[in-house]
Short mmCIF file of C-alpha atoms in Angstrom, two decimals:
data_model
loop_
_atom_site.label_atom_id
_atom_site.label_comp_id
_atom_site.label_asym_id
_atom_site.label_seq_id
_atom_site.Cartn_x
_atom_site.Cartn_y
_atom_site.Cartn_z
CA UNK A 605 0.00 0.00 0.00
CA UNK A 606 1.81 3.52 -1.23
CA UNK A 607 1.43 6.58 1.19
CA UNK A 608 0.91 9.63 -0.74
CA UNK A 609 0.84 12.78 1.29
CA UNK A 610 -2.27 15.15 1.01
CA UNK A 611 -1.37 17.32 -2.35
CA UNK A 612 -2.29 20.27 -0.20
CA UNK A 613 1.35 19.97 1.83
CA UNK A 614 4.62 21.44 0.71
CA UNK A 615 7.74 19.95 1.70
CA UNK A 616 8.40 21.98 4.88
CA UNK A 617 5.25 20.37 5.92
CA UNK A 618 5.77 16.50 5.44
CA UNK A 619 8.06 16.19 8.00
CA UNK A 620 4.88 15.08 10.81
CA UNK A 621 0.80 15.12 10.23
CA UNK A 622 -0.91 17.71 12.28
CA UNK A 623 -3.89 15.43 12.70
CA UNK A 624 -4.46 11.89 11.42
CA UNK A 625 -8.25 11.78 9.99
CA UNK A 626 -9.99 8.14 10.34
CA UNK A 627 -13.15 8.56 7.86
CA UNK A 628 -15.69 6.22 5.64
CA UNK A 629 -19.07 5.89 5.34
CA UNK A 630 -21.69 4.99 8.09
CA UNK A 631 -21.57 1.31 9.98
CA UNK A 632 -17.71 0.80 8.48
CA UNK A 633 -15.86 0.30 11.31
CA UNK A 634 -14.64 3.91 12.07
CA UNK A 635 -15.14 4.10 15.68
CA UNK A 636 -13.28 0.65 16.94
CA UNK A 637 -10.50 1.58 14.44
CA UNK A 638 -9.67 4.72 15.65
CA UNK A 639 -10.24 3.37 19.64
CA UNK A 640 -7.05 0.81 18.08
CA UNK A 641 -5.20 3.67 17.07
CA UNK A 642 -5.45 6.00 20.05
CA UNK A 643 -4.86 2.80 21.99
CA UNK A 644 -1.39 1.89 19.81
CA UNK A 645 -0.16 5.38 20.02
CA UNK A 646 0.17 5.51 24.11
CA UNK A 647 3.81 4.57 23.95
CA UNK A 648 4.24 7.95 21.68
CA UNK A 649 2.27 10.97 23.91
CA UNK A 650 -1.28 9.68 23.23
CA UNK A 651 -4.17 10.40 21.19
CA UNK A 652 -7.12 12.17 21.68
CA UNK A 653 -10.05 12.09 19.53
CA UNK A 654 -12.16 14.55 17.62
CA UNK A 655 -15.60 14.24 16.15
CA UNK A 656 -16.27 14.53 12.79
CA UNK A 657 -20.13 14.03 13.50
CA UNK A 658 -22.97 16.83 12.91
CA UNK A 659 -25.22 14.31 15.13
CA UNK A 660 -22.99 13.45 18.04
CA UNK A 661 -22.84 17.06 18.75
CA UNK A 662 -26.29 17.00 19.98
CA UNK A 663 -26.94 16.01 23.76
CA UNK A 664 -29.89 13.04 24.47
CA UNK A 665 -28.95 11.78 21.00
CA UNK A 666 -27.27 8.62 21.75
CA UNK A 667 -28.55 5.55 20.38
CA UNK A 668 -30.27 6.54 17.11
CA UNK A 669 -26.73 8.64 16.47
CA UNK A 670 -24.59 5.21 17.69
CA UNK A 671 -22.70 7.46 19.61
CA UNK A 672 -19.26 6.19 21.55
CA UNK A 673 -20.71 4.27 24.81
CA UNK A 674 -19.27 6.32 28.30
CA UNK A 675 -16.94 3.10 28.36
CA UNK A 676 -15.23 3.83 25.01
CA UNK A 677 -15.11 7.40 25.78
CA UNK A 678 -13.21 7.22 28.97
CA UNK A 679 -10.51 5.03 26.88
CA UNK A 680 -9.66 8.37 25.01
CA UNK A 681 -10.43 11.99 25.45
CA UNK A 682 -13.27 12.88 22.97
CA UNK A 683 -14.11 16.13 21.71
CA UNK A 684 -17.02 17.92 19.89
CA UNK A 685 -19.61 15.37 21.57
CA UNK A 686 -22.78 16.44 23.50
CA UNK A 687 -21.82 20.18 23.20
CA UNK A 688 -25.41 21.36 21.80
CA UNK A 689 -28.77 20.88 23.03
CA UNK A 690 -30.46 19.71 19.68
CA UNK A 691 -32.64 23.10 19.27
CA UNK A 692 -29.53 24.56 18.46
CA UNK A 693 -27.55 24.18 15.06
CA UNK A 694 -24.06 23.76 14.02
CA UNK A 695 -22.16 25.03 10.62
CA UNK A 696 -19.34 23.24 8.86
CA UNK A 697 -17.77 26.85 9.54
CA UNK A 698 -17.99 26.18 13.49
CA UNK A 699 -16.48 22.96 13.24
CA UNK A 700 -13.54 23.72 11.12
CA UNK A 701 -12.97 27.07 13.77
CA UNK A 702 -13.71 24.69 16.74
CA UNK A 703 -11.52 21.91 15.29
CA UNK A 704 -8.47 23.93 14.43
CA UNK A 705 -8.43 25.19 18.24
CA UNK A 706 -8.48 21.51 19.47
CA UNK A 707 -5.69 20.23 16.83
CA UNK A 708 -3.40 23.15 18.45
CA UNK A 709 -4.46 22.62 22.03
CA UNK A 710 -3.77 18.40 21.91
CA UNK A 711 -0.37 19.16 20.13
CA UNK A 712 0.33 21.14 23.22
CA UNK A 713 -0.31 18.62 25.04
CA UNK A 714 2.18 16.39 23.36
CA UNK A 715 -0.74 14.41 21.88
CA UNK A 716 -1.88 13.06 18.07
CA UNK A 717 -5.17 14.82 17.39
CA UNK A 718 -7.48 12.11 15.33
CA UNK A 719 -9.84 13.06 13.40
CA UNK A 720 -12.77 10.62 12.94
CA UNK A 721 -16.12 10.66 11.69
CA UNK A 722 -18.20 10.49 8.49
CA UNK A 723 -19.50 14.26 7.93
CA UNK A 724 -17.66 14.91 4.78
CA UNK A 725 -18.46 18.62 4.55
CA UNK A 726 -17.13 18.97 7.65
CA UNK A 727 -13.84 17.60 6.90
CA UNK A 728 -13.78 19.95 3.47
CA UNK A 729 -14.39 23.32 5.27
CA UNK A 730 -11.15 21.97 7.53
CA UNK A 731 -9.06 21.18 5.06
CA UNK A 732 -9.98 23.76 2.10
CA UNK A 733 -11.98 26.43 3.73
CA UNK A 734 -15.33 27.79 3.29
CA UNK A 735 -16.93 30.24 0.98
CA UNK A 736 -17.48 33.57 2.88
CA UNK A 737 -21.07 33.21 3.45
CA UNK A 738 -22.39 35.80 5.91
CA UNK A 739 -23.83 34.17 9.39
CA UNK A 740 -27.26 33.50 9.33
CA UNK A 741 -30.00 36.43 10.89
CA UNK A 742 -32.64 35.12 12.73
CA UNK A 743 -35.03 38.43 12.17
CA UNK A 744 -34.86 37.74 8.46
CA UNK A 745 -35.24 33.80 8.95
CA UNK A 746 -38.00 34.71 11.68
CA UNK A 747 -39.75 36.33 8.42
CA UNK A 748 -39.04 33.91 5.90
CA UNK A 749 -40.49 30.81 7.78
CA UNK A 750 -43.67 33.59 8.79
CA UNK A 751 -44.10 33.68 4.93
CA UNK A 752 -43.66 29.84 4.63
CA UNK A 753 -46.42 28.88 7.03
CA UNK A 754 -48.65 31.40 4.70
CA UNK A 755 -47.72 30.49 1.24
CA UNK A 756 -46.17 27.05 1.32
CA UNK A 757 -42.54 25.86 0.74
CA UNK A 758 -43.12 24.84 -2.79
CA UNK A 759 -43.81 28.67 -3.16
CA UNK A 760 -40.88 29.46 -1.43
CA UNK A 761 -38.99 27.46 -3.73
CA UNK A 762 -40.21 28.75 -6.77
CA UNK A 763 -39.46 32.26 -5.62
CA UNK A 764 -36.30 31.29 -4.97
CA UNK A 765 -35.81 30.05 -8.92
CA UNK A 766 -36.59 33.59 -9.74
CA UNK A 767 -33.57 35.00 -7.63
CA UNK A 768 -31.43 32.26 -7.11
CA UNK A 769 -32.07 29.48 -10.10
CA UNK A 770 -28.63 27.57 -9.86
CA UNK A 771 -29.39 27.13 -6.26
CA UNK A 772 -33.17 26.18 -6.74
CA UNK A 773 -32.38 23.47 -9.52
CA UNK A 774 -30.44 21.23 -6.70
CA UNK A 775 -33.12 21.66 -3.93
CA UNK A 776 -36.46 19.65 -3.73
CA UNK A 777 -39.53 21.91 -3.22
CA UNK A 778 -39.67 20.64 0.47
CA UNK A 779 -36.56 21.15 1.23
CA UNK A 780 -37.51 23.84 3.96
CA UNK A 781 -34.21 24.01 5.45
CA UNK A 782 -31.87 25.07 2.31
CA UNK A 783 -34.44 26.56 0.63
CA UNK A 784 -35.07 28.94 3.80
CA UNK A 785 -31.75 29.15 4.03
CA UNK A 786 -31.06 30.58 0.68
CA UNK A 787 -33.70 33.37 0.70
CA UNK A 788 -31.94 34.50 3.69
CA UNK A 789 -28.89 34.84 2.41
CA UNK A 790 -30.35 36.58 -0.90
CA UNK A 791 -32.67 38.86 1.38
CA UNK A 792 -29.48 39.61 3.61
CA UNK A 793 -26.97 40.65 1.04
CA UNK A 794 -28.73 40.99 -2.15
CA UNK A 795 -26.43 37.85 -3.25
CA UNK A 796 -27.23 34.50 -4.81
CA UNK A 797 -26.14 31.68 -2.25
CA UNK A 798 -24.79 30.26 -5.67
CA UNK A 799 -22.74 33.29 -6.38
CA UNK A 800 -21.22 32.65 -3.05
CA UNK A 801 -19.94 29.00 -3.86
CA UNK A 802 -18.81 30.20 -6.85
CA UNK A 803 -16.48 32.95 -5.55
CA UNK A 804 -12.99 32.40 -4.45
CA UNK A 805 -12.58 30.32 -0.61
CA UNK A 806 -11.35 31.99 2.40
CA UNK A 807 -7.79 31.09 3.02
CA UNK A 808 -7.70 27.65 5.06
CA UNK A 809 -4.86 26.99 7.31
CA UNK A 810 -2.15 24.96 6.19
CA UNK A 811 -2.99 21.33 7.65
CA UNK A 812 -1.49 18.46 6.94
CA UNK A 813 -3.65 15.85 8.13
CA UNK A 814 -3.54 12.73 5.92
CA UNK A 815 -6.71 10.94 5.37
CA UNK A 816 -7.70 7.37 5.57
CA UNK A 817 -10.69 6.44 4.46
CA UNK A 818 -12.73 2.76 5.48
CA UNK A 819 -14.62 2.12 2.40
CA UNK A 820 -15.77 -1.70 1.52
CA UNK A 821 -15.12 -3.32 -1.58
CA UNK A 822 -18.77 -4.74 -1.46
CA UNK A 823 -21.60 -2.81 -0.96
CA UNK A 824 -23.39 -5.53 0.00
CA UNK A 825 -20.90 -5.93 3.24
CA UNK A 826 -22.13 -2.68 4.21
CA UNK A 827 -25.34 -2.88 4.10
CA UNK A 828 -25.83 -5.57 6.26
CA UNK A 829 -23.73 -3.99 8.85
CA UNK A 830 -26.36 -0.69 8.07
CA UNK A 831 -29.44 -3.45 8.92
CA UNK A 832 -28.08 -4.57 11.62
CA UNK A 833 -26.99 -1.45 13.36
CA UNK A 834 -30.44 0.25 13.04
CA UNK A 835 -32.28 -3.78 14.21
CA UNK A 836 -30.06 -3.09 17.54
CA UNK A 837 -30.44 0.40 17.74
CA UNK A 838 -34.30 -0.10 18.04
CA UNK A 839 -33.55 -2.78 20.35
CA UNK A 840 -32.30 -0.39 22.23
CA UNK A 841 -34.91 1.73 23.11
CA UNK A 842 -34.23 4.16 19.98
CA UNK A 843 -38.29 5.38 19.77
CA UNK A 844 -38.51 5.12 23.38
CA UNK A 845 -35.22 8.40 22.78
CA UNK A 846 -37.54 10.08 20.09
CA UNK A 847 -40.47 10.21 21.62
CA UNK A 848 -38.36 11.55 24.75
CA UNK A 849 -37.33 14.54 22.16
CA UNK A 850 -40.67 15.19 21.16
CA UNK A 851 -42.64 15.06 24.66
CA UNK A 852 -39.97 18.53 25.46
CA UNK A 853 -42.64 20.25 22.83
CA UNK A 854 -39.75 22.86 21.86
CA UNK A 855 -38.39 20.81 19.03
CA UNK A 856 -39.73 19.87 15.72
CA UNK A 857 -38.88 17.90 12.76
CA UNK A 858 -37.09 20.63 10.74
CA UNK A 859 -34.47 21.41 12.96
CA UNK A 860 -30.83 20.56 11.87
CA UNK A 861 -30.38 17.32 14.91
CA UNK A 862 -34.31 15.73 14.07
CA UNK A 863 -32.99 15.81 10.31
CA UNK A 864 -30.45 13.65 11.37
CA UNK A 865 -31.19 10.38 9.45
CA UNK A 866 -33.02 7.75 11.50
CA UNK A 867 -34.41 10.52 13.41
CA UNK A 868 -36.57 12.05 11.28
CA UNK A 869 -37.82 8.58 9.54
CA UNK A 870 -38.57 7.68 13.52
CA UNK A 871 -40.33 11.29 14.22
CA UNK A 872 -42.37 10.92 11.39
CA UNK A 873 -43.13 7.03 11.77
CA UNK A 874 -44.23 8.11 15.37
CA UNK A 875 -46.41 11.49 14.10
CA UNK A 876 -48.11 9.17 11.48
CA UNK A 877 -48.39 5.70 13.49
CA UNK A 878 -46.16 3.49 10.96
CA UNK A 879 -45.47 0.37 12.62
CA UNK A 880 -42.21 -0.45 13.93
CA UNK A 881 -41.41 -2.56 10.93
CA UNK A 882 -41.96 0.10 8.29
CA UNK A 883 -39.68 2.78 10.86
CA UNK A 884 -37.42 0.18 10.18
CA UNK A 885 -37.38 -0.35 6.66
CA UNK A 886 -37.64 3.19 6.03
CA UNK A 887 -34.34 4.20 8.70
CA UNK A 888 -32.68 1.62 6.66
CA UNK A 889 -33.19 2.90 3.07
CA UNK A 890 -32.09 6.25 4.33
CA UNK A 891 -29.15 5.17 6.12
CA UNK A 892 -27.83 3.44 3.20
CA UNK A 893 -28.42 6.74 0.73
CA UNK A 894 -26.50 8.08 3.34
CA UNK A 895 -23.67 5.77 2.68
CA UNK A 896 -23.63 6.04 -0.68
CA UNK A 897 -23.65 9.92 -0.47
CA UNK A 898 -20.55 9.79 2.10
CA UNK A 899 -18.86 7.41 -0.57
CA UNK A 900 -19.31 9.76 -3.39
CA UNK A 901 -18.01 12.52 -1.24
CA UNK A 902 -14.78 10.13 -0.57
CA UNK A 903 -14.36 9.26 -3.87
CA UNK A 904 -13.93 13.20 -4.60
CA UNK A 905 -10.69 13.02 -2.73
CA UNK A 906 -8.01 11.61 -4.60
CA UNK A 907 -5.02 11.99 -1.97
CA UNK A 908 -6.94 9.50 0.91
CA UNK A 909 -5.94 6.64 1.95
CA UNK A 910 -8.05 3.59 1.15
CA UNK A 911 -8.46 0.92 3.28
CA UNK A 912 -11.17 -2.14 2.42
CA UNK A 913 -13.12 -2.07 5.58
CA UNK A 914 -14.68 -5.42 4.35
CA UNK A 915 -11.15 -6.75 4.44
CA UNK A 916 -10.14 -9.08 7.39
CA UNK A 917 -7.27 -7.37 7.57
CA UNK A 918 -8.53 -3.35 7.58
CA UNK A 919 -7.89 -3.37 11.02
CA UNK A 920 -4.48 -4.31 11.15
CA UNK A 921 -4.15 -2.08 7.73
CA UNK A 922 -5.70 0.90 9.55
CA UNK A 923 -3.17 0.90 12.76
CA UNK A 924 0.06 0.10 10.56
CA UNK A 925 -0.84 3.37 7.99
CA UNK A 926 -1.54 5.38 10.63
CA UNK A 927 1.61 4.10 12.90
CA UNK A 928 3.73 4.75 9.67
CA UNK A 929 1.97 8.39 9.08
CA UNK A 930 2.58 9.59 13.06
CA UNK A 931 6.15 8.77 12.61
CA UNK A 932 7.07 10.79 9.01
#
């Protein structure tokens, strides 16, 4: 297996990763790998671990998210989990400001920052910066949403194709949350959230943080593990957590943590009485469009690291590339 380093890193910068990122798509393994890794580096400082997670940010989210039990979290120091109350929200420009903090403050500490998680977008506003789009303003989302509940977000939408077409063509007519999202921006600045993707990227900070990426040879493989996770996760008590969520009366399904998937297929199994066995069926579609969105998103970065996480040996694989990338 060739190392290549991230094409974003100059010479001066090879020398040691600032961060090691442990990524892949849902159900692939990411967790108990990177648990192995923090676990192998001990002898050199330690690890601690970051999130790479727009769910596990949210507190009393913990079995439909398949968040790290207390156990595995007291093995290794984990950040950027349960730090929100889920009616709050969280931007991929908070977590690459949040994250940069914590890579400086565990290197301090003598320690390899890790990196793990499957929110791609996340991981791209780290390591190539964000567009400069302005933060959002409640007043004007306040009246947007007052002017949804009147007219209807399929109106919404095709108001928004009169200002902002590039942006409308990509969004469903439903799609409350970018749509609203969109008009705000437009309403704010008098620019196109488009025009703002398409304009140059604010200057990231140099990182090198190699990436290695569990991604399974068959699809199949994954799947299953997708099945099985969400079977155990009702097991769990999983509606008995949603239905916790929704008794507090001050959250709804269009927030940012219920659009988490399995969440909202639960919520709305629950609002409409589906039986357990189509909440199940339906968490499991999503999850797995899920999967093959985070692939895609993988796929778009050429310099990873691929490991088969189907493979017998991916663990093994995992610990020696990321043993070999500590010690450049």
């Amino acid at each position: 297996m060739t190392l290549k380093p991230l094409t974003r890193s100059t010479p001066a910068q090879i020398e040691k990763a600032d961060a090691i990122a442990i990524v892949g798509p849902t159900a692939s393994g990411k967790t108990a790998a990177a648990l192995a890794v923090a676990e192998a580096l001990r002898a050199q400082g330690g690890a601690e671990i970051i999130s790479v997670d727009s769910a596990l940010v949210y507190r009393g989210m913990d079995i439909g998210t398949a968040k790290p039990s207390p156990d595995e979290q007291a093995q290794v120091p984990h950040h950027l989990i349960d730090i929100l109350d889920p009616s709050q929200s969280y931007s991929a420009a908070e977590f690459a400001r949040d994250t940069a903090r914590l890579i400086t403050n565990i290197q301090a500490r003598g320690k390899t920052p890790l990196l793990v998680g499957g929110t791609m977008l996340y991981l791209k506003a780290l390591l190539e910066g964000l567009n400069d789009i302005p933060a959002a303003d409640l007043q004007i989302r306040a009246q947007i949403h007052q002017q949804a509940e009147s007219l209807g977000w399929p109106a919404m939408h095709a108001l928004l194709a009169k200002v902002d077409p590039l942006t409308a063509d990509r969004l469903a007519p439903g799609d409350s949350q970018r749509i609203g999202r969109a008009l705000e921006v437009w309403s704010a600045t008098g620019k196109t959230l488009s025009s703002f993707h398409q304009s140059a990227k604010t200057h990231a900070p140099h990182w090198r943080i190699p990436v290695i990426s569990l991604e399974p040879d068959q699809r199949t493989w994954l799947h299953q593990r997708i099945a099985l996770r969400f079977e155990q996760m009702l097991a769990a008590g999983f509606l008995d957590e949603v239905r916790k969520l929704k008794s507090r009366g001050d959250l709804n399904s269009d927030l940012p943590s219920m659009r988490c998937v399995g969440y909202r297929q639960a919520w709305q199994g629950l609002d409409e009485g589906w039986p357990e066995s189509e909440i199940l069926e339906r968490g499991i579609f999503a999850t797995r469009r899920l999967a093959k969105r985070q692939i895609t998103w993988l796929r778009s970065m050429p310099e990873r690291i691929v490991v088969k996480a189907d493979a017998p040996e991916a663990l093994t694989q995992v610990l020696q590339t990321a043993m070999t990338l500590r010690n450049l």
